[in-house]
Amino acid sequence: MSRQDRASLEKASEAGSYGDKGAGLEKADVHDGDSGSEEVNVGLHEFDIAKQTGLRVTREENRRIARKIDLWILPMLCMAQGMSYLDKTALNYGNLYGMKAALHVTGDQFSWFASIFYLGYLIGNYPDSWLLQHFPTGKVLAVTTLIWGTIVITTPACTNFAGTMANRFFLGLLEAIVTPGLTVLTSIWYAQSEVPFRSLIWYSFNGWAGIFGGFVAYGIGHLDHPHIALWKYIFLILGAISVIFAVILWFFFPDSPVDARFLTAEEKVIAVKRVAEAKLGVKNKQFKWYQIRHALVDPKTWLLFVASIAAQIPNGIVSNFSTIVIKGMGFTTLQSTLLDAASSGVQISSLLLAGWICMRFKNMRVITMAAGNITCIIAAACLTYLPSDQKWNRLVAFWFTQFQSVGFSLSLVMVSNNIGGFTKKTFTIAVTFIGYCVGNVIGPHFLIDSEAPRYTTGTTAMFIGYVIKTVAHLALGLYMLWSNIKRDREQGKVTSYEDQLKGEEAGMHDLTEFENPYHRYVL
């Protein structure tokens, strides 16, 4: 951006009238006296430059900026998601190598090791998001990653039920920053059309982490003369990787495109303008109570909450006890670790395909969510009702339950793509992850030891959870479609570039989607 352009911005005195549709925007301004401040609205200065100079981002500029962000930011998002998944599910591999016997706990007590993690997650959920809102992102992620990596390293020092429960609780408290935080960060860095694919790329690292963890566990199983119990190696190795990653985050992860050293001044303006086109803003550092009220009366919040509980009951079984379920089908311990890695491959493929579809075709998010959910319903039914002697068919059915990630990850995309107001967005994500925690706390307890190896109660709970999730996601899509139709009838369609720009400006001043008359939901 030239000096002349910057000078013209400083001299500009345009009041920024929103016209006839702007009554709602003018009314919204009274909520917060600092709503126009560049100090609290990240990227507002760059957006003003873009507006005053008439910047329109070309397709080539879009691609160029996206490629840079893909190179610098996306790998760290992927690594953060992968490490958090590995560290919290290390329990799965530890169980294979005698962790339960070493700690002298029952099967029900071991299930509580999985559940207590999510109780910590529940408590840390919103406070962690608050830290991301008010402090530099890279520093917050680095410190929390360092602490949770240290917690994982200390897990082998736990010798009883109480000590391990405390260890797992604090691990959940710290890891609560990751997936909710990455959901917000994706919308800060990427254009609206890019969010689905990038979100599902980093979410697919649950699967990549599962494959990596499977091979780590497989390799540990072949140690000839271990100096300590095999299950302890898993926590020591994974914790050490997290500590190293924390150092990388501290030095290389910027707060937003405005602070990115890998972007030039002109590219920062383009990067902000790309994000602003979603009419949801970039980031606001001020907590706003009225946006909490907006979230509490928003049907989307509660549909996402119900869907999240229903989605995570099956996940609480699959993510923590997959190797035990597979082993119960008639496979050996080492075979189970490798076959579990294959299920992670199904998860990765489904997520990348779903993300590509949503990026390539307009308004396919809800349809893709439904397709993933229906696949899970069929898979859970097969897993429950196929006879035990059809172990390979039941194994394939179990693999296809990994499509569960499609519905949940795209529900997070619906928040990134559709919720305006930074406080409202982070609070909606927090409510969604309260449901996530509740489901994951409940889920493991449907896996009853006395029902081994079929675990009928567990697979039936998975089936019911998938059905409820599907209904909630379809209701979410219908509500947003109805809202779009209602707004178009009452206020007219947003077709002109002038209206588009007014919607972008409203978003950059941190208005919620309820307050911004130019906002329309993407489906």
Coordinates of C-alpha atoms in Angstrom, one line a residue:
M1 CA 0.0 0.0 0.0
S2 CA 1.4 3.4 -1.0
R3 CA 2.2 6.3 1.2
Q4 CA -0.4 8.3 -0.7
D5 CA -3.1 5.8 0.2
R6 CA -2.2 5.9 3.8
A7 CA -2.2 9.7 3.8
S8 CA -5.7 9.7 2.2
L9 CA -6.9 7.4 5.0
E10 CA -5.7 9.8 7.7
K11 CA -7.4 12.7 6.0
A12 CA -10.7 10.8 5.5
S13 CA -13.6 12.1 7.5
E14 CA -16.4 10.0 6.2
A15 CA -18.9 9.2 8.9
G16 CA -19.6 5.7 7.6
S17 CA -23.4 6.0 7.4
Y18 CA -25.0 2.6 7.0
G19 CA -28.1 3.9 5.1
D20 CA -31.6 2.5 5.5
K21 CA -30.6 -0.9 6.7
G22 CA -28.2 0.6 9.2
A23 CA -30.7 1.3 12.0
G24 CA -29.7 -1.9 13.7
L25 CA -26.0 -1.0 13.4
E26 CA -26.5 2.4 14.9
K27 CA -28.4 1.0 17.8
A28 CA -25.7 -1.6 18.4
D29 CA -23.0 1.0 18.8
V30 CA -24.3 2.0 22.2
H31 CA -23.4 -1.3 23.6
D32 CA -19.8 -0.4 23.7
G33 CA -18.1 3.0 23.6
D34 CA -14.9 1.5 22.3
S35 CA -16.5 -0.4 19.4
G36 CA -14.6 1.7 16.9
S37 CA -11.2 1.6 18.5
E38 CA -8.3 0.2 16.6
E39 CA -6.8 -1.0 19.9
V40 CA -9.6 -3.5 20.6
N41 CA -10.7 -4.3 17.0
V42 CA -7.8 -6.1 15.5
G43 CA -7.3 -5.3 11.8
L44 CA -9.6 -2.3 11.8
H45 CA -6.7 0.0 10.7
E46 CA -5.9 -2.3 7.8
F47 CA -9.5 -2.6 6.8
D48 CA -9.9 1.2 6.8
I49 CA -6.9 1.4 4.4
A50 CA -8.6 -1.2 2.1
K51 CA -11.9 0.7 2.2
Q52 CA -10.5 4.2 1.6
T53 CA -8.3 3.0 -1.3
G54 CA -11.2 0.9 -2.9
L55 CA -9.2 -2.3 -2.6
R56 CA -10.8 -5.4 -4.1
V57 CA -9.0 -8.6 -3.5
T58 CA -8.3 -10.5 -6.8
R59 CA -8.4 -14.2 -7.1
E60 CA -4.6 -14.3 -7.6
E61 CA -4.0 -12.2 -4.5
N62 CA -6.3 -14.5 -2.5
R63 CA -4.4 -17.5 -3.5
R64 CA -1.0 -15.8 -2.8
I65 CA -2.0 -14.8 0.7
A66 CA -3.6 -18.2 1.4
R67 CA -0.5 -20.0 0.3
K68 CA 1.7 -18.0 2.7
I69 CA -0.7 -18.7 5.6
D70 CA -0.8 -22.3 4.6
L71 CA 3.0 -22.4 4.7
W72 CA 3.5 -20.6 8.0
I73 CA 0.3 -21.0 10.1
L74 CA -1.5 -24.2 9.0
P75 CA 1.3 -26.6 10.0
M76 CA 1.3 -25.2 13.6
L77 CA -2.5 -25.5 13.8
C78 CA -2.2 -29.1 12.6
M79 CA 0.6 -29.9 15.0
A80 CA -1.3 -28.4 17.9
Q81 CA -4.4 -30.5 17.2
G82 CA -2.4 -33.6 16.6
M83 CA -0.3 -33.3 19.8
S84 CA -3.4 -32.5 22.0
Y85 CA -5.1 -35.6 20.6
L86 CA -2.1 -37.8 21.1
D87 CA -1.5 -36.7 24.6
K88 CA -5.1 -37.1 25.8
T89 CA -5.6 -40.5 24.1
A90 CA -2.2 -41.9 25.2
L91 CA -4.4 -43.7 27.8
N92 CA -5.6 -45.8 25.0
Y93 CA -2.1 -47.2 24.3
G94 CA -1.1 -47.3 27.9
N95 CA -4.1 -49.6 28.5
L96 CA -2.7 -52.1 26.0
Y97 CA 0.6 -52.3 27.9
G98 CA -0.6 -52.9 31.4
M99 CA -1.2 -49.4 32.7
K100 CA -4.5 -50.5 34.4
A101 CA -2.8 -53.4 36.2
A102 CA 0.2 -51.3 37.2
L103 CA -2.0 -48.7 38.9
H104 CA -4.2 -51.5 40.5
V105 CA -7.5 -50.0 39.3
T106 CA -10.7 -51.6 38.0
G107 CA -12.1 -51.2 34.6
D108 CA -14.7 -48.6 35.8
Q109 CA -11.9 -46.7 37.6
F110 CA -9.8 -46.7 34.4
S111 CA -12.9 -45.3 32.5
W112 CA -12.8 -42.4 35.0
F113 CA -9.3 -41.6 33.8
A114 CA -10.8 -40.7 30.4
S115 CA -13.8 -38.9 32.0
I116 CA -11.9 -36.8 34.4
F117 CA -9.9 -35.3 31.5
Y118 CA -13.1 -33.8 30.2
L119 CA -14.1 -32.5 33.5
G120 CA -10.9 -30.5 33.5
Y121 CA -11.6 -29.6 29.9
L122 CA -15.0 -28.3 30.9
I123 CA -13.6 -26.0 33.6
G124 CA -10.7 -24.7 31.4
N125 CA -12.8 -24.3 28.3
Y126 CA -13.9 -20.6 28.5
P127 CA -11.1 -19.3 30.6
D128 CA -8.6 -20.6 28.0
S129 CA -10.6 -18.9 25.2
W130 CA -10.6 -15.6 27.3
L131 CA -6.8 -15.8 27.4
L132 CA -6.7 -16.1 23.6
Q133 CA -9.0 -13.1 23.2
H134 CA -7.0 -10.8 25.5
F135 CA -3.3 -11.9 25.0
P136 CA -1.0 -12.8 22.1
T137 CA -2.1 -16.1 20.7
G138 CA 1.3 -17.6 20.1
K139 CA 2.4 -16.9 23.7
V140 CA -0.7 -18.3 25.2
L141 CA -0.6 -21.5 23.1
A142 CA 3.1 -21.9 23.9
V143 CA 2.7 -21.6 27.6
T144 CA -0.3 -24.0 27.8
T145 CA 1.4 -26.5 25.6
L146 CA 4.6 -26.4 27.7
I147 CA 2.6 -27.1 30.9
W148 CA 0.5 -29.9 29.4
G149 CA 3.6 -31.5 27.9
T150 CA 5.2 -31.5 31.3
I151 CA 2.0 -33.0 32.8
V152 CA 2.1 -35.8 30.3
I153 CA 5.8 -36.5 31.1
T154 CA 4.9 -36.8 34.8
T155 CA 2.1 -39.3 34.2
P156 CA 4.5 -42.3 34.7
A157 CA 5.2 -41.0 38.2
C158 CA 1.6 -41.6 39.2
T159 CA 1.2 -44.8 41.1
N160 CA -2.4 -45.0 42.1
F161 CA -5.9 -44.0 41.2
A162 CA -6.0 -40.6 43.0
G163 CA -2.7 -39.4 41.5
T164 CA -3.6 -40.3 38.0
M165 CA -7.0 -38.7 38.3
A166 CA -5.3 -35.4 39.4
N167 CA -2.9 -35.7 36.5
R168 CA -5.6 -36.3 33.9
F169 CA -7.8 -33.4 35.3
F170 CA -5.0 -30.8 34.9
L171 CA -4.2 -32.2 31.5
G172 CA -7.8 -31.5 30.4
L173 CA -7.7 -28.1 32.0
L174 CA -4.7 -27.0 29.8
E175 CA -5.7 -28.8 26.6
A176 CA -9.1 -27.1 26.6
I177 CA -7.4 -24.3 24.7
V178 CA -6.7 -26.3 21.6
T179 CA -9.7 -27.3 19.5
P180 CA -11.9 -24.3 20.6
G181 CA -9.0 -22.0 20.1
L182 CA -8.1 -23.3 16.6
T183 CA -11.8 -22.9 15.6
V184 CA -11.5 -19.2 16.3
L185 CA -8.0 -18.8 14.9
T186 CA -9.0 -20.4 11.5
S187 CA -11.6 -17.6 11.1
I188 CA -9.0 -15.0 12.0
W189 CA -6.6 -16.2 9.3
Y190 CA -8.7 -17.5 6.4
A191 CA -11.3 -16.3 4.1
Q192 CA -14.8 -17.6 4.6
S193 CA -14.7 -20.1 1.7
E194 CA -11.3 -21.4 2.8
V195 CA -12.4 -22.1 6.4
P196 CA -14.1 -25.5 5.9
F197 CA -11.1 -27.2 4.1
R198 CA -8.5 -25.7 6.4
S199 CA -10.5 -26.5 9.5
L200 CA -10.9 -30.1 8.4
I201 CA -7.2 -30.3 7.5
W202 CA -6.1 -29.5 11.0
Y203 CA -8.9 -31.6 12.5
S204 CA -7.7 -34.5 10.4
F205 CA -4.6 -34.5 12.5
N206 CA -6.6 -36.4 15.1
G207 CA -6.3 -39.2 12.5
W208 CA -2.7 -38.6 11.6
A209 CA -1.9 -38.5 15.3
G210 CA -3.8 -41.8 15.7
I211 CA -1.6 -43.4 13.0
F212 CA 1.6 -42.0 14.5
G213 CA 0.5 -43.1 18.0
G214 CA -0.3 -46.5 16.7
F215 CA 3.2 -47.0 15.3
V216 CA 4.8 -45.5 18.4
A217 CA 2.9 -48.0 20.5
Y218 CA 3.7 -50.8 18.0
G219 CA 7.5 -50.0 18.2
I220 CA 7.4 -49.8 22.0
G221 CA 5.8 -53.2 22.0
H222 CA 8.9 -54.6 20.3
L223 CA 11.4 -53.3 22.8
D224 CA 13.5 -56.3 23.9
H225 CA 14.9 -55.1 27.2
P226 CA 12.9 -52.2 28.5
H227 CA 14.2 -50.4 31.5
I228 CA 10.8 -49.3 32.7
A229 CA 7.2 -50.5 32.1
L230 CA 6.3 -50.2 28.4
W231 CA 3.3 -48.0 29.1
K232 CA 5.5 -45.3 30.6
Y233 CA 7.5 -44.9 27.4
I234 CA 4.4 -43.7 25.6
F235 CA 3.8 -40.8 28.0
L236 CA 7.5 -39.8 28.1
I237 CA 7.9 -39.8 24.4
L238 CA 4.7 -37.9 23.6
G239 CA 5.2 -35.4 26.4
A240 CA 8.7 -34.5 25.3
I241 CA 7.4 -33.8 21.7
S242 CA 4.8 -31.4 23.1
V243 CA 7.5 -29.5 25.1
I244 CA 9.6 -29.1 22.0
F245 CA 6.6 -27.9 20.0
A246 CA 5.8 -25.3 22.7
V247 CA 9.2 -23.6 22.0
I248 CA 8.3 -23.4 18.3
L249 CA 4.9 -21.8 19.1
W250 CA 6.5 -19.2 21.3
F251 CA 8.8 -17.9 18.6
F252 CA 6.8 -18.4 15.4
F253 CA 3.1 -18.1 16.0
P254 CA 1.7 -14.5 15.5
D255 CA -1.4 -13.1 17.1
S256 CA -3.2 -12.3 13.8
P257 CA -2.4 -11.3 10.2
V258 CA -1.6 -7.8 11.4
D259 CA 1.4 -9.1 13.4
A260 CA 2.6 -11.7 10.9
R261 CA 6.2 -11.1 10.1
F262 CA 5.9 -13.2 6.9
L263 CA 3.5 -10.7 5.4
T264 CA 4.4 -7.3 3.9
A265 CA 2.4 -4.2 4.9
E266 CA 0.4 -4.5 1.7
E267 CA -0.2 -8.2 2.2
K268 CA -1.5 -7.5 5.8
V269 CA -4.2 -5.2 4.3
I270 CA -5.2 -7.8 1.8
A271 CA -5.2 -10.6 4.5
V272 CA -7.5 -8.5 6.7
K273 CA -9.8 -7.6 3.8
R274 CA -10.1 -11.3 2.8
V275 CA -11.3 -12.2 6.3
A276 CA -13.6 -9.1 6.6
E277 CA -15.5 -10.2 3.5
A278 CA -17.3 -12.8 5.7
K279 CA -18.9 -9.8 7.6
L280 CA -17.8 -11.3 11.0
G281 CA -14.7 -9.2 11.7
V282 CA -11.2 -10.5 12.7
K283 CA -10.7 -10.3 16.4
N284 CA -11.9 -8.0 19.2
K285 CA -10.1 -7.9 22.5
Q286 CA -12.9 -6.6 24.6
F287 CA -15.4 -8.8 26.5
K288 CA -19.0 -7.8 25.9
W289 CA -21.8 -9.0 28.2
Y290 CA -24.6 -8.2 25.7
Q291 CA -23.1 -10.7 23.2
I292 CA -23.3 -13.4 25.9
R293 CA -27.0 -12.6 26.1
H294 CA -27.3 -12.8 22.3
A295 CA -25.7 -16.3 22.4
L296 CA -28.0 -17.5 25.2
V297 CA -31.2 -16.7 23.2
D298 CA -29.8 -18.0 19.9
P299 CA -31.3 -21.3 18.8
K300 CA -28.0 -22.1 17.0
T301 CA -26.2 -22.2 20.4
W302 CA -28.5 -24.9 21.8
L303 CA -28.7 -27.0 18.7
L304 CA -24.9 -27.1 18.6
F305 CA -24.9 -28.0 22.3
V306 CA -27.3 -30.9 21.9
A307 CA -25.5 -32.1 18.8
S308 CA -22.2 -32.0 20.6
I309 CA -23.3 -34.1 23.5
A310 CA -24.8 -36.7 21.1
A311 CA -21.6 -36.7 19.0
Q312 CA -19.2 -37.1 21.8
I313 CA -20.9 -40.0 23.6
P314 CA -19.7 -42.3 20.7
N315 CA -16.4 -40.4 20.6
G316 CA -15.8 -41.1 24.3
I317 CA -15.9 -44.8 23.4
V318 CA -14.0 -44.7 20.1
S319 CA -11.1 -42.4 21.0
N320 CA -10.3 -43.9 24.4
F321 CA -11.1 -47.6 23.9
S322 CA -10.8 -48.3 20.2
T323 CA -7.9 -50.8 20.6
I324 CA -9.8 -52.7 23.3
V325 CA -12.9 -52.9 21.1
I326 CA -10.8 -54.1 18.1
K327 CA -9.0 -56.6 20.3
G328 CA -12.3 -57.9 21.5
M329 CA -13.2 -58.8 17.9
G330 CA -10.5 -61.5 18.0
F331 CA -7.2 -59.7 17.1
T332 CA -4.0 -59.8 19.1
T333 CA -2.6 -56.7 20.9
L334 CA -0.1 -55.8 18.2
Q335 CA -2.6 -56.4 15.5
S336 CA -5.1 -54.1 17.3
T337 CA -2.6 -51.2 17.3
L338 CA -2.1 -51.5 13.5
L339 CA -5.8 -52.0 12.8
D340 CA -6.6 -48.9 14.9
A341 CA -4.1 -47.0 12.8
A342 CA -6.2 -48.0 9.7
S343 CA -9.3 -46.6 11.3
S344 CA -7.4 -43.3 11.6
G345 CA -6.8 -43.5 7.9
V346 CA -10.6 -43.6 7.3
Q347 CA -11.0 -40.6 9.5
I348 CA -8.4 -38.6 7.6
S349 CA -9.9 -39.5 4.2
S350 CA -13.5 -38.6 5.3
L351 CA -12.4 -35.3 6.7
L352 CA -10.3 -34.2 3.7
L353 CA -13.1 -35.2 1.3
A354 CA -15.7 -33.4 3.3
G355 CA -13.6 -30.2 3.6
W356 CA -12.9 -30.2 -0.2
I357 CA -16.6 -30.6 -1.0
C358 CA -17.5 -27.7 1.3
M359 CA -14.8 -25.5 -0.3
R360 CA -15.5 -26.5 -3.9
F361 CA -19.3 -26.3 -3.8
K362 CA -21.4 -23.5 -2.3
N363 CA -23.7 -24.1 0.7
M364 CA -22.8 -27.8 1.2
R365 CA -21.8 -27.8 4.8
V366 CA -25.1 -29.0 6.3
I367 CA -25.6 -31.6 3.5
T368 CA -22.1 -32.9 4.1
M369 CA -22.6 -33.1 7.9
A370 CA -25.8 -35.1 7.3
A371 CA -24.0 -37.5 5.0
G372 CA -21.2 -38.2 7.5
N373 CA -23.7 -38.7 10.3
I374 CA -25.8 -41.1 8.3
T375 CA -22.7 -43.1 7.5
C376 CA -22.1 -43.4 11.2
I377 CA -25.6 -44.5 11.9
I378 CA -25.3 -47.4 9.5
A379 CA -21.8 -48.3 10.8
A380 CA -23.0 -48.4 14.4
A381 CA -26.0 -50.6 13.5
C382 CA -23.7 -53.1 11.8
L383 CA -21.3 -53.1 14.7
T384 CA -24.2 -53.8 17.1
Y385 CA -26.1 -56.4 15.2
L386 CA -23.6 -58.3 13.0
P387 CA -22.7 -61.7 14.6
S388 CA -19.4 -62.1 16.3
D389 CA -18.0 -64.5 13.8
Q390 CA -18.0 -61.8 11.1
K391 CA -15.1 -60.0 12.7
W392 CA -13.8 -58.4 9.6
N393 CA -17.2 -57.0 8.7
R394 CA -17.5 -55.7 12.2
L395 CA -14.0 -54.2 12.0
V396 CA -14.9 -52.4 8.7
A397 CA -18.1 -51.1 10.4
F398 CA -16.0 -49.8 13.3
W399 CA -13.6 -48.1 10.9
F400 CA -16.6 -46.2 9.3
T401 CA -17.7 -44.8 12.7
Q402 CA -14.7 -42.5 12.1
F403 CA -17.0 -40.5 9.8
Q404 CA -18.3 -39.1 13.1
S405 CA -15.5 -36.5 12.9
V406 CA -17.1 -35.0 9.8
G407 CA -20.3 -33.9 11.5
F408 CA -18.6 -32.5 14.6
S409 CA -15.7 -30.7 12.8
L410 CA -18.2 -29.1 10.4
S411 CA -20.4 -27.9 13.3
L412 CA -17.3 -26.0 14.4
V413 CA -17.0 -24.6 10.9
M414 CA -20.6 -23.4 11.2
V415 CA -19.6 -21.3 14.2
S416 CA -16.5 -19.9 12.4
N417 CA -18.4 -19.1 9.3
N418 CA -21.7 -17.8 10.8
I419 CA -21.3 -16.2 14.3
G420 CA -20.5 -12.5 14.5
G421 CA -19.2 -10.7 17.5
F422 CA -15.9 -12.1 19.0
T423 CA -17.3 -12.5 22.5
K424 CA -20.4 -14.3 21.1
K425 CA -18.3 -16.5 18.9
T426 CA -16.0 -17.6 21.7
F427 CA -19.0 -18.1 24.1
T428 CA -20.9 -20.2 21.5
I429 CA -17.8 -22.3 21.0
A430 CA -17.5 -22.7 24.8
V431 CA -21.1 -23.9 25.0
T432 CA -20.5 -26.3 22.2
F433 CA -17.5 -27.7 24.0
I434 CA -19.4 -28.0 27.3
G435 CA -21.5 -30.4 25.3
Y436 CA -18.3 -32.0 24.0
C437 CA -17.1 -32.5 27.6
V438 CA -20.4 -33.9 28.8
G439 CA -20.6 -36.4 26.0
N440 CA -17.0 -37.5 26.5
V441 CA -17.5 -37.9 30.3
I442 CA -20.6 -40.0 29.8
G443 CA -19.4 -42.1 26.8
P444 CA -16.7 -44.3 28.4
H445 CA -19.2 -45.5 31.0
F446 CA -21.3 -47.2 28.4
L447 CA -18.4 -49.6 27.8
I448 CA -19.2 -52.2 30.4
D449 CA -16.5 -54.8 31.3
S450 CA -19.0 -57.6 31.8
E451 CA -20.2 -57.2 28.2
A452 CA -16.8 -57.8 26.6
P453 CA -16.0 -58.5 23.9
R454 CA -19.1 -57.1 22.1
Y455 CA -19.8 -54.2 24.4
T456 CA -23.5 -54.1 23.2
T457 CA -24.5 -51.2 25.5
G458 CA -21.6 -49.1 24.1
T459 CA -22.4 -49.7 20.5
T460 CA -26.1 -49.1 21.0
A461 CA -25.2 -45.8 22.7
M462 CA -23.1 -44.9 19.7
F463 CA -26.1 -45.6 17.4
I464 CA -28.5 -43.4 19.4
G465 CA -25.9 -40.6 19.7
Y466 CA -25.5 -40.5 15.9
V467 CA -29.2 -40.3 15.3
I468 CA -29.7 -37.4 17.7
K469 CA -26.7 -35.6 16.2
T470 CA -28.1 -35.9 12.7
V471 CA -31.5 -34.5 13.8
A472 CA -29.9 -31.5 15.5
H473 CA -27.6 -30.7 12.6
L474 CA -30.5 -30.8 10.1
A475 CA -32.5 -28.5 12.4
L476 CA -29.6 -26.1 12.6
G477 CA -29.4 -26.0 8.8
L478 CA -33.2 -25.4 8.4
Y479 CA -33.2 -22.7 11.0
M480 CA -30.4 -20.8 9.2
L481 CA -32.1 -21.2 5.9
W482 CA -35.3 -19.9 7.3
S483 CA -33.4 -16.9 8.8
N484 CA -31.9 -16.1 5.5
I485 CA -35.2 -16.2 3.7
K486 CA -36.8 -14.0 6.4
R487 CA -34.0 -11.4 6.2
D488 CA -34.2 -11.3 2.4
R489 CA -38.0 -10.7 2.6
E490 CA -37.8 -8.0 5.2
Q491 CA -34.6 -6.1 4.3
G492 CA -33.9 -7.1 0.7
K493 CA -31.1 -9.3 -0.7
V494 CA -27.4 -8.2 -0.3
T495 CA -26.4 -7.8 -3.9
S496 CA -24.5 -4.6 -4.4
Y497 CA -20.9 -4.0 -3.5
E498 CA -21.9 -1.1 -1.4
D499 CA -24.0 -3.3 0.8
Q500 CA -21.3 -5.9 0.9
L501 CA -18.8 -3.2 2.1
K502 CA -21.2 -2.0 4.8
G503 CA -21.6 -5.5 6.0
E504 CA -17.8 -5.9 6.2
E505 CA -17.5 -2.7 8.2
A506 CA -20.2 -3.8 10.6
G507 CA -18.3 -7.0 11.2
M508 CA -15.0 -5.2 11.7
H509 CA -16.8 -3.2 14.5
D510 CA -17.6 -6.4 16.2
L511 CA -21.3 -6.6 15.6
T512 CA -23.1 -9.9 16.0
E513 CA -24.8 -11.5 13.1
F514 CA -28.1 -10.5 14.8
E515 CA -27.1 -6.8 14.6
N516 CA -25.6 -6.8 11.1
P517 CA -28.5 -6.6 8.6
Y518 CA -26.1 -7.4 5.7
H519 CA -25.1 -10.8 7.1
R520 CA -26.5 -14.0 5.7
Y521 CA -25.7 -17.5 6.9
V522 CA -23.6 -19.8 4.8
L523 CA -25.0 -23.3 4.7

